Amino acid sequence: MEASLSHGSREMGHMKDFLLKGVALSEDESLLVETVRDLCRNEIAPRAAEVDREEKFPWDNIAKINEMGLNGLFIPEKYGGNPISKNAWFMILKEISKACPSTGIIFATTSHGCHPIVQFGTPEQKKRFLPPILKGALAAISITESDAGSDAKAMRAQAIKKSDGYVLNGTKSFVTTGDVADILTVFVKVKEENEIVGLTPFILTKDMAGLRAGKIEKKMGLRGSSTSEVILEDCYVPADHLLGAPGGGFKILLSSLNSSRPNIA
Ligand SMILES: Cc1cc2nc3c(=O)[nH]c(=O)nc-3n(C[C@H](O)[C@H](O)[C@H](O)COP(=O)(O)OP(=O)(O)OC[C@H]3O[C@@H](n4cnc5c(N)ncnc54)[C@H](O)[C@@H]3O)c2cc1C
């Protein structure tokens, strides 16, 4: 827990430096930010009002982001990505969000959905789930439930241990991109031999039987970004989709929240 909290204050420290001291970027990073700024000015901003008015998921913007390979910015080099400094990352996210807030949150959410895999996944999980993201797949992260918001530990969705995997049941709420994401990191409580062993994230893919989107929220802002329920109905998930150790998900949850907070801000 201490490690996660200090990681969190480091993340917020980056944000504070970014806001108060301005940013020092390498030449390559400055060029990248400039290229993203042009893309935002010429392609993303002109569509923003329509995206918001029509509650239209901005697929064209996501395609442009993928043409530039921007998902690689939060994927380690070892898995084909090209990570950049925190300052450059915030600059890029700021440019996209300034041009179209819905596109900004969708792009940031893919990084949030990947974070637990990058930080806590096995080499096999990274090799399997990060390359599709690099090619432009969308990721989501699902923690919240109707009675478990700030108090995430109150979540009720469960994974029951079977011989070679887990069966997941429950309803998650307010999942950004929950209806369209290709890969979802979903937190539930694992139950083994009738005992709850604790919070545990699983990597789900949208083709899994028993996984579907429920109600899509009507929002007052970020209307091009979908926010949906994710419904798990006897959703069978093989054991090698479990992230970390069964019941060891609270530190992954804290790390995920800590790394996403500055992006949301
Ligand atoms: C647009 C949008 C996108 C979202 N995307 C995602 C997503 O992708 N994945 C996901 O898992 N969740 C997502 N969420 C959910 C979000 O993380 C929750 O809204 C958040 O955790 C707060 O939960 P809640 O809404 O139930 O509010 P509550 O927890 O009910 O809190 C309501 C208010 O009470 C305050 N409060 C709560 N507890 C205390 C306390 N002990 N002491 C004092 N004050 C307290 C809170 O600060 C808040 O102001 C999204 C929400 C929105 C609006």
Tab-separated table of N, CA and C and ligand atoms in Angstrom, residues 105 109 112 139-152 155 172-178 185 187 217 219 221-222 225-228 257 261 264, ligand 1:
chain	number	residue	atom	x	y	z
A	105	ILE	N	-11.077	11.698	-23.189
A	105	ILE	CA	-11.333	10.711	-22.121
A	105	ILE	C	-11.292	9.286	-22.684
A	109	THR	N	-8.714	6.673	-21.290
A	109	THR	CA	-9.258	5.453	-20.686
A	109	THR	C	-8.578	4.204	-21.235
A	112	HIS	N	-5.787	3.848	-19.112
A	112	HIS	CA	-6.163	3.389	-17.761
A	112	HIS	C	-6.453	1.878	-17.763
A	139	ALA	N	-9.363	0.075	-24.710
A	139	ALA	CA	-9.425	-0.620	-23.418
A	139	ALA	C	-10.286	0.186	-22.450
A	140	ALA	N	-10.842	-0.526	-21.461
A	140	ALA	CA	-11.656	0.120	-20.422
A	140	ALA	C	-11.227	-0.427	-19.074
A	141	ILE	N	-11.578	0.318	-18.022
A	141	ILE	CA	-11.325	-0.174	-16.664
A	141	ILE	C	-12.633	-0.083	-15.893
A	142	SER	N	-12.973	-1.145	-15.184
A	142	SER	CA	-14.281	-1.190	-14.542
A	142	SER	C	-14.134	-1.539	-13.064
A	143	ILE	N	-14.393	-0.531	-12.231
A	143	ILE	CA	-14.304	-0.694	-10.775
A	143	ILE	C	-15.684	-0.434	-10.153
A	144	THR	N	-16.306	0.676	-10.573
A	144	THR	CA	-17.513	1.199	-9.920
A	144	THR	C	-18.726	0.280	-10.064
A	145	GLU	N	-19.552	0.273	-9.013
A	145	GLU	CA	-20.887	-0.355	-9.072
A	145	GLU	C	-21.879	0.637	-8.477
A	146	SER	N	-23.181	0.330	-8.584
A	146	SER	CA	-24.177	1.306	-8.127
A	146	SER	C	-24.028	1.599	-6.633
A	147	ASP	N	-23.588	0.628	-5.839
A	147	ASP	CA	-23.393	0.878	-4.403
A	147	ASP	C	-21.923	0.832	-4.015
A	148	ALA	N	-21.055	1.002	-4.964
A	148	ALA	CA	-19.615	0.984	-4.676
A	148	ALA	C	-18.922	1.981	-5.601
A	149	GLY	N	-18.907	3.253	-5.163
A	149	GLY	CA	-18.231	4.302	-5.935
A	149	GLY	C	-16.919	4.624	-5.248
A	150	SER	N	-16.928	5.669	-4.403
A	150	SER	CA	-15.712	5.996	-3.636
A	150	SER	C	-15.291	4.799	-2.786
A	151	ASP	N	-16.292	4.079	-2.253
A	151	ASP	CA	-15.991	2.917	-1.404
A	151	ASP	C	-15.936	1.656	-2.279
A	152	ALA	N	-14.845	1.548	-3.048
A	152	ALA	CA	-14.750	0.454	-4.032
A	152	ALA	C	-14.806	-0.918	-3.371
A	155	MET	N	-17.853	-3.343	-3.451
A	155	MET	CA	-18.365	-3.952	-4.692
A	155	MET	C	-18.900	-5.360	-4.428
A	172	LYS	N	-21.532	-3.909	-13.263
A	172	LYS	CA	-20.627	-2.784	-13.032
A	172	LYS	C	-21.265	-1.547	-13.658
A	173	SER	N	-20.980	-0.364	-13.077
A	173	SER	CA	-21.606	0.826	-13.663
A	173	SER	C	-20.580	1.890	-14.020
A	174	PHE	N	-21.064	2.872	-14.808
A	174	PHE	CA	-20.248	4.034	-15.194
A	174	PHE	C	-18.926	3.626	-15.838
A	175	VAL	N	-18.960	2.671	-16.746
A	175	VAL	CA	-17.707	2.233	-17.369
A	175	VAL	C	-17.487	3.030	-18.660
A	176	THR	N	-16.464	3.877	-18.654
A	176	THR	CA	-16.141	4.642	-19.862
A	176	THR	C	-15.764	3.658	-20.964
A	177	THR	N	-16.403	3.798	-22.119
A	177	THR	CA	-16.156	2.940	-23.284
A	177	THR	C	-16.586	1.484	-23.024
A	178	GLY	N	-17.379	1.265	-21.960
A	178	GLY	CA	-17.742	-0.108	-21.572
A	178	GLY	C	-18.479	-0.872	-22.654
A	185	THR	N	-10.449	-4.301	-18.186
A	185	THR	CA	-9.908	-4.767	-16.912
A	185	THR	C	-11.006	-4.559	-15.878
A	187	PHE	N	-12.704	-5.289	-12.120
A	187	PHE	CA	-12.442	-5.677	-10.722
A	187	PHE	C	-13.689	-6.334	-10.127
A	217	GLU	N	-25.375	5.619	-20.064
A	217	GLU	CA	-25.762	6.831	-19.332
A	217	GLU	C	-26.009	7.997	-20.282
A	219	LYS	N	-25.506	11.819	-20.436
A	219	LYS	CA	-24.666	12.726	-19.657
A	219	LYS	C	-24.859	14.184	-20.085
A	221	GLY	N	-22.160	16.202	-20.203
A	221	GLY	CA	-20.905	16.582	-20.855
A	221	GLY	C	-20.227	15.313	-21.332
A	222	LEU	N	-19.125	15.440	-22.041
A	222	LEU	CA	-18.388	14.276	-22.567
A	222	LEU	C	-19.349	13.328	-23.274
A	225	SER	N	-18.371	10.361	-25.526
A	225	SER	CA	-17.741	9.206	-24.874
A	225	SER	C	-18.842	8.400	-24.200
A	226	SER	N	-18.939	7.113	-24.525
A	226	SER	CA	-20.023	6.333	-23.921
A	226	SER	C	-19.631	5.910	-22.510
A	227	THR	N	-20.637	5.900	-21.635
A	227	THR	CA	-20.449	5.475	-20.238
A	227	THR	C	-21.545	4.453	-19.983
A	228	SER	N	-21.163	3.196	-19.785
A	228	SER	CA	-22.204	2.154	-19.760
A	228	SER	C	-22.071	1.231	-18.555
A	257	LEU	N	-5.979	3.883	-9.773
A	257	LEU	CA	-6.593	5.185	-9.485
A	257	LEU	C	-5.523	6.273	-9.454
A	261	ARG	N	-5.669	9.537	-12.038
A	261	ARG	CA	-6.180	10.823	-11.519
A	261	ARG	C	-5.648	12.040	-12.263
A	264	ILE	N	-7.388	12.376	-15.606
A	264	ILE	CA	-8.777	12.833	-15.504
A	264	ILE	C	-8.789	14.334	-15.208
B	1	LIG	C1	-18.208	10.439	-16.822
B	1	LIG	C2	-17.821	9.366	-15.845
B	1	LIG	C3	-16.972	8.347	-16.259
B	1	LIG	C4	-16.623	7.324	-15.365
B	1	LIG	N1	-15.809	6.308	-15.816
B	1	LIG	C5	-15.535	5.270	-14.986
B	1	LIG	C6	-14.779	4.147	-15.454
B	1	LIG	O1	-14.314	4.116	-16.606
B	1	LIG	N2	-14.592	3.105	-14.604
B	1	LIG	C7	-15.081	3.095	-13.334
B	1	LIG	O2	-14.880	2.123	-12.611
B	1	LIG	N3	-15.785	4.155	-12.854
B	1	LIG	C8	-16.030	5.230	-13.646
B	1	LIG	N4	-16.771	6.297	-13.176
B	1	LIG	C9	-17.279	6.253	-11.823
B	1	LIG	C10	-16.503	7.142	-10.876
B	1	LIG	O3	-15.246	6.598	-10.633
B	1	LIG	C11	-17.379	7.250	-9.629
B	1	LIG	O4	-18.393	8.168	-9.966
B	1	LIG	C12	-16.611	7.677	-8.421
B	1	LIG	O5	-15.853	6.591	-7.953
B	1	LIG	C13	-17.528	8.166	-7.298
B	1	LIG	O6	-18.500	7.228	-7.023
B	1	LIG	P1	-20.046	7.651	-6.902
B	1	LIG	O7	-20.433	8.361	-8.161
B	1	LIG	O8	-20.811	6.436	-6.512
B	1	LIG	O9	-20.092	8.725	-5.756
B	1	LIG	P2	-20.099	8.468	-4.178
B	1	LIG	O10	-19.014	7.527	-3.800
B	1	LIG	O11	-21.482	8.115	-3.765
B	1	LIG	O12	-19.736	9.907	-3.667
B	1	LIG	C14	-20.668	10.997	-3.756
B	1	LIG	C15	-20.053	12.200	-3.072
B	1	LIG	O13	-19.803	11.893	-1.688
B	1	LIG	C16	-18.437	12.117	-1.371
B	1	LIG	N5	-17.996	11.079	-0.433
B	1	LIG	C17	-18.022	9.748	-0.625
B	1	LIG	N6	-17.553	9.097	0.454
B	1	LIG	C18	-17.219	10.051	1.350
B	1	LIG	C19	-16.671	10.015	2.665
B	1	LIG	N7	-16.378	8.864	3.267
B	1	LIG	N8	-16.458	11.192	3.284
B	1	LIG	C20	-16.757	12.365	2.688
B	1	LIG	N9	-17.278	12.460	1.441
B	1	LIG	C21	-17.506	11.324	0.785
B	1	LIG	C22	-17.684	12.027	-2.690
B	1	LIG	O14	-16.483	12.796	-2.671
B	1	LIG	C23	-18.695	12.615	-3.662
B	1	LIG	O15	-18.630	14.018	-3.680
B	1	LIG	C24	-17.118	7.339	-14.039
B	1	LIG	C25	-17.949	8.378	-13.620
B	1	LIG	C26	-18.299	9.376	-14.505
B	1	LIG	C27	-19.208	10.473	-14.020
